[in-house]
PDB file of C-alpha atoms in Angstrom:
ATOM      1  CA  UNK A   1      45.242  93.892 -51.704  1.00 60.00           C
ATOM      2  CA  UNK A   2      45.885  97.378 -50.855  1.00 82.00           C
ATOM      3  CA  UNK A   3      48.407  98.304 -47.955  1.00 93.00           C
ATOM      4  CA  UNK A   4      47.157  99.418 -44.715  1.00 97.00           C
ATOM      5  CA  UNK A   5      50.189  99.952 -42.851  1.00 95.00           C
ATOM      6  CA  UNK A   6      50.898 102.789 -39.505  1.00 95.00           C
ATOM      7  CA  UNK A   7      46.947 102.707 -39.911  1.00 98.00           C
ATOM      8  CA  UNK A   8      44.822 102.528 -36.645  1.00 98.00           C
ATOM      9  CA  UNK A   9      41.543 100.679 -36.878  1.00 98.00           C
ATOM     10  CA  UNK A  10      38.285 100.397 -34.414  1.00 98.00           C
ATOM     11  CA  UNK A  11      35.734  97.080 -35.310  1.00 98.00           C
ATOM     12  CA  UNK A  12      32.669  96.499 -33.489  1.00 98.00           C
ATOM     13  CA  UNK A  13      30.976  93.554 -33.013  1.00 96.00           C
ATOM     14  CA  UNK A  14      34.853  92.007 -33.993  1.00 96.00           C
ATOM     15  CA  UNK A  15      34.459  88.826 -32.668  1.00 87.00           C
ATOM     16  CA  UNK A  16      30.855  87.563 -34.653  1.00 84.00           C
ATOM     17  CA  UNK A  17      31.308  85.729 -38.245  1.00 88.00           C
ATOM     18  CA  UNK A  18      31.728  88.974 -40.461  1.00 95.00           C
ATOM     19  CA  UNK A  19      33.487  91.804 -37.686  1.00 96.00           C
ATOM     20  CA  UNK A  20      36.523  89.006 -37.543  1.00 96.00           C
ATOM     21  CA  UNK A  21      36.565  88.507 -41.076  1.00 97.00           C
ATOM     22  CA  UNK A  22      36.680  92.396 -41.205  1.00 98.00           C
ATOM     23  CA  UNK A  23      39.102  92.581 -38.430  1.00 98.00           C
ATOM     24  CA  UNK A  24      41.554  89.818 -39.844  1.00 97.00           C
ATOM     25  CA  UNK A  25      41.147  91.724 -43.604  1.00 97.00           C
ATOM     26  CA  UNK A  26      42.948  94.957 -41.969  1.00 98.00           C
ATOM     27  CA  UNK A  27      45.161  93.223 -39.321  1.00 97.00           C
ATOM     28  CA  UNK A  28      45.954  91.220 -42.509  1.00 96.00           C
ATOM     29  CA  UNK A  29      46.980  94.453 -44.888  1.00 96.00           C
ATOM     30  CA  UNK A  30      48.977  96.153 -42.093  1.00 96.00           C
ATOM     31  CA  UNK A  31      46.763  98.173 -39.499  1.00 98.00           C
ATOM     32  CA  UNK A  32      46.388  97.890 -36.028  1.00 98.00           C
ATOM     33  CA  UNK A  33      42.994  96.783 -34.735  1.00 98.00           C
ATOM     34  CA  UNK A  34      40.940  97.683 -31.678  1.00 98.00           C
ATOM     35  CA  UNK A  35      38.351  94.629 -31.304  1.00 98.00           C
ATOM     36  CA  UNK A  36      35.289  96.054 -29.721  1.00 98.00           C
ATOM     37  CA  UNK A  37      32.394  93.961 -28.191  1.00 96.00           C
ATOM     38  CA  UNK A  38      30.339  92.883 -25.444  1.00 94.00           C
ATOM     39  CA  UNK A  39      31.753  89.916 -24.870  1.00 94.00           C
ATOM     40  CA  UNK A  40      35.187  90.065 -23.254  1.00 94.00           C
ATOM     41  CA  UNK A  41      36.473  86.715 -23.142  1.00 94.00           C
ATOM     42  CA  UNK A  42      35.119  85.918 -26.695  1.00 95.00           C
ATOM     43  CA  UNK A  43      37.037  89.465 -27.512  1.00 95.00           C
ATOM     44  CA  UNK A  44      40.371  88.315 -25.736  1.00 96.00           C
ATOM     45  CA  UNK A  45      40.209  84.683 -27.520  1.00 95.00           C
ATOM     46  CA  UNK A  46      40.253  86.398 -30.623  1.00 96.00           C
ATOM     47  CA  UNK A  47      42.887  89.169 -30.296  1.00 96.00           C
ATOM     48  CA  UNK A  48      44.990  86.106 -29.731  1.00 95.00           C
ATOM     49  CA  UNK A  49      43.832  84.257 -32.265  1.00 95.00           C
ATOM     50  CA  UNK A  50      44.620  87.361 -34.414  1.00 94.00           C
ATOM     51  CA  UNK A  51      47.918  87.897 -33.133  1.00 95.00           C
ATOM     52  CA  UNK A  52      48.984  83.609 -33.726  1.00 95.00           C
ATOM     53  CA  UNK A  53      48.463  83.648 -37.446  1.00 94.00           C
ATOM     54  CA  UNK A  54      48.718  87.292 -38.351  1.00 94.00           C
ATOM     55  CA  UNK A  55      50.925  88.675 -36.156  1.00 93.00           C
ATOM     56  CA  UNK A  56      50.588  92.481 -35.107  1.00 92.00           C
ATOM     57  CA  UNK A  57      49.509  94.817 -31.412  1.00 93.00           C
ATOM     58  CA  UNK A  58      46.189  94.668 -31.584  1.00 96.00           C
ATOM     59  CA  UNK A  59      43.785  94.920 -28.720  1.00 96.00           C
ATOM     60  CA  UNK A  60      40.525  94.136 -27.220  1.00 97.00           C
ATOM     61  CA  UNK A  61      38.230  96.825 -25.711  1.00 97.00           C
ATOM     62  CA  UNK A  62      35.105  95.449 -24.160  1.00 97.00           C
ATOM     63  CA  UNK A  63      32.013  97.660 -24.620  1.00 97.00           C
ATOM     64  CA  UNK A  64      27.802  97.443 -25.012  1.00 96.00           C
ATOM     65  CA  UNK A  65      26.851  99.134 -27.140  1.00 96.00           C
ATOM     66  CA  UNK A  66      23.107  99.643 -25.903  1.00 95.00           C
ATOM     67  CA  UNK A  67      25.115 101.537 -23.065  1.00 96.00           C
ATOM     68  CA  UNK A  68      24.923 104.967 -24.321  1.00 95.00           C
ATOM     69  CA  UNK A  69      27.520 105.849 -21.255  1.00 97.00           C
ATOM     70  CA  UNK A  70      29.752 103.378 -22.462  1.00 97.00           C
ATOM     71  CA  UNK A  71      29.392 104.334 -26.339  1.00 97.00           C
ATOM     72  CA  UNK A  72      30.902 107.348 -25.797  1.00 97.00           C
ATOM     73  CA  UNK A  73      33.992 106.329 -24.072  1.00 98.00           C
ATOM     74  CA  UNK A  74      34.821 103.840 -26.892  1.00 98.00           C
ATOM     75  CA  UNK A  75      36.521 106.242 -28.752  1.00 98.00           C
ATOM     76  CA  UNK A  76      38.630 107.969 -26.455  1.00 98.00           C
ATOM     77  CA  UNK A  77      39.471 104.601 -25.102  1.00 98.00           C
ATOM     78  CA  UNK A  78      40.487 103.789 -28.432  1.00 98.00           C
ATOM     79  CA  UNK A  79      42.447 106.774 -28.813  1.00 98.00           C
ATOM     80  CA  UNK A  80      44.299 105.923 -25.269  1.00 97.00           C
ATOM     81  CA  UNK A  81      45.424 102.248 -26.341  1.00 96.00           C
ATOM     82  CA  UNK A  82      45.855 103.074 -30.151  1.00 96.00           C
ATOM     83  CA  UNK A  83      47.232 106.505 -30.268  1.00 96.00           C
ATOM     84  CA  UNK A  84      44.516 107.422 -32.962  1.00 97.00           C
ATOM     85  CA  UNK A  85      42.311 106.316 -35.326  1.00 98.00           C
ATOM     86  CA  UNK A  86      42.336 106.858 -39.530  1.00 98.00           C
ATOM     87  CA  UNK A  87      39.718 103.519 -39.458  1.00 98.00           C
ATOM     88  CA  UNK A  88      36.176 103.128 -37.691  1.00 98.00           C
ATOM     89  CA  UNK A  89      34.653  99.962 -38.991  1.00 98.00           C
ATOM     90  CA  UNK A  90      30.522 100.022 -37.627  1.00 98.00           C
ATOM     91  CA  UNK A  91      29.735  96.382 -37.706  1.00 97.00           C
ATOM     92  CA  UNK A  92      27.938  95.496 -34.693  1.00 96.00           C
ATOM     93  CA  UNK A  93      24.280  94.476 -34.677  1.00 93.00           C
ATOM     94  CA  UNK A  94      21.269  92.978 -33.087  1.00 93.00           C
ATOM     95  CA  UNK A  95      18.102  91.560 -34.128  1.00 93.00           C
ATOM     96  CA  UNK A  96      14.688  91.044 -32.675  1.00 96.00           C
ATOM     97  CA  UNK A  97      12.149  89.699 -35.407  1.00 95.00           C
ATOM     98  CA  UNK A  98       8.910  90.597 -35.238  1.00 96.00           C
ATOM     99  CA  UNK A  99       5.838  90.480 -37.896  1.00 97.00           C
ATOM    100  CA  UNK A 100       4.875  94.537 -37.454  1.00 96.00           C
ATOM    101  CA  UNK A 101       1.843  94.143 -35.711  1.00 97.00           C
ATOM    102  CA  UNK A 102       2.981  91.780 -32.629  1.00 97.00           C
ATOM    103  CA  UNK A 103       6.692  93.886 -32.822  1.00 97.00           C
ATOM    104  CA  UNK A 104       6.562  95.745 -29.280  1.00 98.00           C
ATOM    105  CA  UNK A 105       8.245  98.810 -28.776  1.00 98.00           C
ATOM    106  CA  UNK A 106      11.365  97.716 -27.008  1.00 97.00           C
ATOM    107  CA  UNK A 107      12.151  95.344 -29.662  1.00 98.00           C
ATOM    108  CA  UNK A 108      12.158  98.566 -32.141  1.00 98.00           C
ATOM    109  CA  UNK A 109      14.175 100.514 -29.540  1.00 97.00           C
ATOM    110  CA  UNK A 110      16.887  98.200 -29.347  1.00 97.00           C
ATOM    111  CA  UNK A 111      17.434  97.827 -32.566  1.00 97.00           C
ATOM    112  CA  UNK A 112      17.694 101.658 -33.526  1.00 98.00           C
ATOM    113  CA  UNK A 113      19.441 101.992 -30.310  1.00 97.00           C
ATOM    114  CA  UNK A 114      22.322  99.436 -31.296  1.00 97.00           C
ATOM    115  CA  UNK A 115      22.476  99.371 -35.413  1.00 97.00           C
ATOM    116  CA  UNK A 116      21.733 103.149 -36.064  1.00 98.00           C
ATOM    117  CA  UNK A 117      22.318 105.285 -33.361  1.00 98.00           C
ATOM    118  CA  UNK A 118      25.322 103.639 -31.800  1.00 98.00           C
ATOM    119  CA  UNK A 119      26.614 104.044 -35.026  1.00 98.00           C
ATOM    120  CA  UNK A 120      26.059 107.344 -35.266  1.00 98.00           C
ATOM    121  CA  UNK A 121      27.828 108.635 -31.717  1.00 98.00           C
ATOM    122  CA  UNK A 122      30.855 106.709 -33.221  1.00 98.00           C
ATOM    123  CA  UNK A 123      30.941 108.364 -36.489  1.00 98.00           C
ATOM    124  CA  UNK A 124      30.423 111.641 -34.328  1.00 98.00           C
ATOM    125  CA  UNK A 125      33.044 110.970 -31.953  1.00 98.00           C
ATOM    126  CA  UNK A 126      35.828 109.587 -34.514  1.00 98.00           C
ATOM    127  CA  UNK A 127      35.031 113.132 -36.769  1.00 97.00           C
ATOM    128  CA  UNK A 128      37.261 115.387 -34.216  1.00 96.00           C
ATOM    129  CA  UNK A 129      40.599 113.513 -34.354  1.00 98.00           C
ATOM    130  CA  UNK A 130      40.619 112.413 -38.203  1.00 98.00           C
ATOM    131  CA  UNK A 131      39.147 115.531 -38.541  1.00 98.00           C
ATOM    132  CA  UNK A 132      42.595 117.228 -37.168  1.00 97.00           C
ATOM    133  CA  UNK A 133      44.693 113.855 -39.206  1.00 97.00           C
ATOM    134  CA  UNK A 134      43.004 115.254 -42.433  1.00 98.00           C
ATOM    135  CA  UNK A 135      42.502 111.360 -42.567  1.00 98.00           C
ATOM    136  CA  UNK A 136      40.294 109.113 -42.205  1.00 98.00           C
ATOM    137  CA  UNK A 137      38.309 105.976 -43.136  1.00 98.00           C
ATOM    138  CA  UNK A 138      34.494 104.964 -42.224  1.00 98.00           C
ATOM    139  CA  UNK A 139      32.722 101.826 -43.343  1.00 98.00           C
ATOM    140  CA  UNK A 140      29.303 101.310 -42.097  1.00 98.00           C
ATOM    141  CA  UNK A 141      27.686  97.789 -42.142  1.00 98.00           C
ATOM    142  CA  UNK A 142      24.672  97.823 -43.199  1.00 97.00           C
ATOM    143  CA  UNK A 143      22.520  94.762 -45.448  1.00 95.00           C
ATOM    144  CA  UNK A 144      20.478  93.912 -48.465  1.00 94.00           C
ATOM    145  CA  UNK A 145      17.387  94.435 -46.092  1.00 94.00           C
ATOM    146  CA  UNK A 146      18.057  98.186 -45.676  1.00 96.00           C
ATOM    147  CA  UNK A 147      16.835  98.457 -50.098  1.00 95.00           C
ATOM    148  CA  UNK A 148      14.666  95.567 -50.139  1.00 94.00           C
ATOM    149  CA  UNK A 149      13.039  95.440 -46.594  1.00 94.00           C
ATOM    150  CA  UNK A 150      12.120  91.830 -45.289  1.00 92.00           C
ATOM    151  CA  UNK A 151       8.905  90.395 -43.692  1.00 94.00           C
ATOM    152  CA  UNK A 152       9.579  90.426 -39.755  1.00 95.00           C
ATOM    153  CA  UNK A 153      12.655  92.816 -39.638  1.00 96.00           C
ATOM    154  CA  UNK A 154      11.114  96.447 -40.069  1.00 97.00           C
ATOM    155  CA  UNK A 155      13.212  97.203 -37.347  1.00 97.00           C
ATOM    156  CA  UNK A 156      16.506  95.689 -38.809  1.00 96.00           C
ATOM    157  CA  UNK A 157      15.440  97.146 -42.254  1.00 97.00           C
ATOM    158  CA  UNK A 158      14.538 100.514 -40.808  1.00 98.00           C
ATOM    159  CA  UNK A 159      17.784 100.678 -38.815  1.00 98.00           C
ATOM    160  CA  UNK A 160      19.831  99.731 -41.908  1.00 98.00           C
ATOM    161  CA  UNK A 161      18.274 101.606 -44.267  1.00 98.00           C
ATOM    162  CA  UNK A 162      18.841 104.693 -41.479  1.00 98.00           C
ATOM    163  CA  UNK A 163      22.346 104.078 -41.817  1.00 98.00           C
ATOM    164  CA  UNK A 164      23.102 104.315 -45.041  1.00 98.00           C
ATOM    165  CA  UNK A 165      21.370 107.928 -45.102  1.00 98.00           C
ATOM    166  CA  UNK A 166      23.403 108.820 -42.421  1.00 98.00           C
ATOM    167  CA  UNK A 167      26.181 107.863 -43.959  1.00 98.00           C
ATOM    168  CA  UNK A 168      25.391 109.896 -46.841  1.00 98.00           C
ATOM    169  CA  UNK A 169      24.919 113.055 -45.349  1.00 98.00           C
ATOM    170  CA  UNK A 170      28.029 112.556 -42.913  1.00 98.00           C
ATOM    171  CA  UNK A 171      30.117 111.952 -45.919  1.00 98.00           C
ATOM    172  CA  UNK A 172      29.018 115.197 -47.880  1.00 98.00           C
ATOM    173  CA  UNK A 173      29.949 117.147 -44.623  1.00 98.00           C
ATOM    174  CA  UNK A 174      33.748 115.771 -44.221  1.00 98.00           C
ATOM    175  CA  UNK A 175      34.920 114.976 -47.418  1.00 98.00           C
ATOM    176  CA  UNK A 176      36.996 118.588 -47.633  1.00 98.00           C
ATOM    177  CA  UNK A 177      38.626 116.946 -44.572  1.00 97.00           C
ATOM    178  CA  UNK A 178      40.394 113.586 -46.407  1.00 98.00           C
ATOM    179  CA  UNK A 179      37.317 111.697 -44.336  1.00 98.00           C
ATOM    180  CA  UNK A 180      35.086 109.215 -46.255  1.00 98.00           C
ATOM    181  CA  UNK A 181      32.302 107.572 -45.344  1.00 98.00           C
ATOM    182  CA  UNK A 182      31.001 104.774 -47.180  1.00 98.00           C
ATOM    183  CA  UNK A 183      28.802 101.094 -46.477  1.00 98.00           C
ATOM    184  CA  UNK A 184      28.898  97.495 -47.263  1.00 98.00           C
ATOM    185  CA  UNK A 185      26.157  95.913 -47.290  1.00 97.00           C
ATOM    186  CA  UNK A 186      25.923  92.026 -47.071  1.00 96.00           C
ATOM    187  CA  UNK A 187      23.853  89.286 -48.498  1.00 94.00           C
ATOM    188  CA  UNK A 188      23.455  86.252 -47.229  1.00 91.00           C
ATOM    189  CA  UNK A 189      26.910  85.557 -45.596  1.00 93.00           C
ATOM    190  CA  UNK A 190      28.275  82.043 -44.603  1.00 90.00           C
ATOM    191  CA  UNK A 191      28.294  82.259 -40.371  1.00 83.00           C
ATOM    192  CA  UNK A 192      27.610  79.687 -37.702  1.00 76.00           C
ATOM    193  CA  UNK A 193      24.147  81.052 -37.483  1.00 68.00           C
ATOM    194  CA  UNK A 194      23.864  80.180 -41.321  1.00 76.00           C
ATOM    195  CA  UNK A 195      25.033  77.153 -40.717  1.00 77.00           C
ATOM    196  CA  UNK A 196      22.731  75.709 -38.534  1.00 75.00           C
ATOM    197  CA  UNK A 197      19.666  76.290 -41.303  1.00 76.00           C
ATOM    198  CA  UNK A 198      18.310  73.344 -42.441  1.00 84.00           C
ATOM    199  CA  UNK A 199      19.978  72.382 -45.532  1.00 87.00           C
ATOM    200  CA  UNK A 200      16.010  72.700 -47.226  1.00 90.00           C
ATOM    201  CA  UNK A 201      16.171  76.160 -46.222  1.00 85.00           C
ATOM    202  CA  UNK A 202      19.742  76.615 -47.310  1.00 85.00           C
ATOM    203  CA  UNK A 203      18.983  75.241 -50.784  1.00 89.00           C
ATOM    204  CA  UNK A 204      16.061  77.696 -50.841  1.00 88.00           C
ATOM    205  CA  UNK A 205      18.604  80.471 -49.638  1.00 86.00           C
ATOM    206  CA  UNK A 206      21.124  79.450 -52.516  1.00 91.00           C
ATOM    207  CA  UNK A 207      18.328  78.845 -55.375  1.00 92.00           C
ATOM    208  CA  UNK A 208      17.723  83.071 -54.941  1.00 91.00           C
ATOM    209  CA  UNK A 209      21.067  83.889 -55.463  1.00 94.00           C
ATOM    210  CA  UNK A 210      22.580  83.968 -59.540  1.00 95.00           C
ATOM    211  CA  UNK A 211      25.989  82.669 -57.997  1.00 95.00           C
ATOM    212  CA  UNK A 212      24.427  79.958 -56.489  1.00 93.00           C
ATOM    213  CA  UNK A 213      25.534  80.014 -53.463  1.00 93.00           C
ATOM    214  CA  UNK A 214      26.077  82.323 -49.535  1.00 93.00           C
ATOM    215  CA  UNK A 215      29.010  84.430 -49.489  1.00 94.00           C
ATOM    216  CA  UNK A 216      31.704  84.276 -46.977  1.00 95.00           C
ATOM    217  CA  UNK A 217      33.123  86.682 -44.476  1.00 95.00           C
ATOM    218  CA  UNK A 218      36.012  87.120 -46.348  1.00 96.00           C
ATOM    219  CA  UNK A 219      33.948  88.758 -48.955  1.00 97.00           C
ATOM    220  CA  UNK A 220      33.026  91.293 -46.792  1.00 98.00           C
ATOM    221  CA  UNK A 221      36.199  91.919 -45.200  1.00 98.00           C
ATOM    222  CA  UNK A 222      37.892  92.484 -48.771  1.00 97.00           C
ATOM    223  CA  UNK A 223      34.977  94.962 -49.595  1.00 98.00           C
ATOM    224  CA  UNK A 224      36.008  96.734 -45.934  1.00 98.00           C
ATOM    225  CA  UNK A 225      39.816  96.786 -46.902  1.00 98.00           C
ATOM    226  CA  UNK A 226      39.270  98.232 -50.091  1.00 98.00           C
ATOM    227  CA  UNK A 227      37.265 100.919 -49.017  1.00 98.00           C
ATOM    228  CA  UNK A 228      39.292 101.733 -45.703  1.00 98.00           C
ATOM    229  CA  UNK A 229      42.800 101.924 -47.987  1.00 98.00           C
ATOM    230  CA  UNK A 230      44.358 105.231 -49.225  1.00 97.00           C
ATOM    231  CA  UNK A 231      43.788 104.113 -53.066  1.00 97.00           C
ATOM    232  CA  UNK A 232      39.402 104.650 -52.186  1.00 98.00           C
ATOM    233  CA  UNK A 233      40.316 108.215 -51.320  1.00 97.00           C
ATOM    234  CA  UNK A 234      38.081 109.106 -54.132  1.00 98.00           C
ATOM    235  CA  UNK A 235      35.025 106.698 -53.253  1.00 98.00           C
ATOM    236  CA  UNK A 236      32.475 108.176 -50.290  1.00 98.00           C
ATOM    237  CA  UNK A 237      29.288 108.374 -49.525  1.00 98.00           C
ATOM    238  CA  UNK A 238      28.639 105.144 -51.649  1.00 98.00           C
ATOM    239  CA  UNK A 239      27.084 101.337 -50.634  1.00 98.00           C
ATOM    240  CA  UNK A 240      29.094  98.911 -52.235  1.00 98.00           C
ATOM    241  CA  UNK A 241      26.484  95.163 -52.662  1.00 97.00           C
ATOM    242  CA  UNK A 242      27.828  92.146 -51.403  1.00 97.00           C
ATOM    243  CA  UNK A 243      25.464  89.867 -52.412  1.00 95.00           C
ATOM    244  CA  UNK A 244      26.426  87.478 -55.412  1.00 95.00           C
ATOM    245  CA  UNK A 245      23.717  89.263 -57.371  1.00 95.00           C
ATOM    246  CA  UNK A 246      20.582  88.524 -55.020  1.00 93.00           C
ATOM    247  CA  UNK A 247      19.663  92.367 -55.666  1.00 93.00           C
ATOM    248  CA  UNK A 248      21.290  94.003 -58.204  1.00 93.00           C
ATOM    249  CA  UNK A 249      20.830  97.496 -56.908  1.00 90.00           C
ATOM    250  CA  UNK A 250      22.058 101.168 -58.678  1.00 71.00           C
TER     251      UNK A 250
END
């Protein structure tokens, strides 16, 4: 894998299926991570988890993101405990299904609110100091949902397709800078919620995918190491499918 060392990282949502695969990929290759969620003690178990079998300084720093206030003092609370940051990893997300005509507005609000424009104060906020680094790494999680849409997620779809046009644009307007912006966006990924399917449901899952079967959140955290090392200097403003060839997408 590619080395990550004296590199500071910031993962939301770190301590769900896929943000502590992601976090454990780049604690794993060297950086330092900043686990950011709502839940503290869930956040605290897993720093030490972290810090038992990989070793490392890495910290937890509690925060909702549906709190705009809040949002914005995640990175210069990062910057306080870490010293700076070359890494923001966007992975934190919410869901409220809803067919489109029964889907009421707060359950579109929160999801925007949360997936895309939480996402976007965090890009906006990170810009100024890897900005002035001439460095820096973003990765924006975003899903097969946000090309394919899905029946009872326009929200989710909406707010992930959102992102990866954002992501886009942001990436054309630092790249001069050393900054790249890129996303990953999952398939269906092996997590406790997964795993509580019915296995008739899971077969019917697996039966849409050519490798047969869901990924796992290691596959996601090797896409996020890749593109958050030194050697992907050269790769922004890109999506790169996770998906074991679900949708085979340009």
């Amino acid at each position: 894998m590619f080395s990550l060392s004296g590199m500071n990282a910031l993962v939301t949502g770190a301590s769900g299926g896929i943000g502590s695969s992601i976090a454990m990929a780049l604690a794993s290759q060297g950086a330092r991570v900043a686990l950011s969620g709502s839940n503290g003690d869930k956040l605290r178990a897993f720093r030490e988890q972290m810090i038992d079998e990989i070793g490392g300084d890495h910290v937890e720093i509690t925060c909702n993101l549906s709190d705009s206030t809040q949002v914005e003092e995640l990175i210069p609370a990062t910057l306080d405990t870490l010293g700076g940051i070359d890494i923001l990893v966007n992975n934190a997300g919410i869901t409220r299904d809803n067919l489109a005509m029964r889907m009421k507005d707060e359950e579109w609000d929160q999801v925007i609110s949360v997936n895309l424009e939480a996402a976007m104060r965090l890009m906006r906020a990170s810009a100024r100091p890897m900005m002035k680094a001439r460095f820096g790494r973003i990765i924006n999680i975003t899903s097969v949902v946000g090309s394919t849409g899905n029946p009872g997620q326009m929200n989710y779809a909406a707010a992930k397709a959102g992102l990866t046009g954002l992501t886009k644009s942001f990436a054309q307007e630092v790249a001069s800078r050393g900054i790249t912006a890129n996303c990953v966006a999952p398939g269906f990924i092996r997590t406790a919620m997964t795993a509580e399917l019915p296995d008739a449901q899971k077969d019917a899952l697996n039966a849409r995918i050519p490798t047969g079967k869901m990924g796992e959140g290691t596959d996601i955290g090797a896409a996020v190491a890749y593109l958050a090392s030194r050697e992907a200097g050269y790769v922004t403003g890109e999506t790169l499918h996770v998906n074991g060839g679900m949708a085979m997408l340009g």
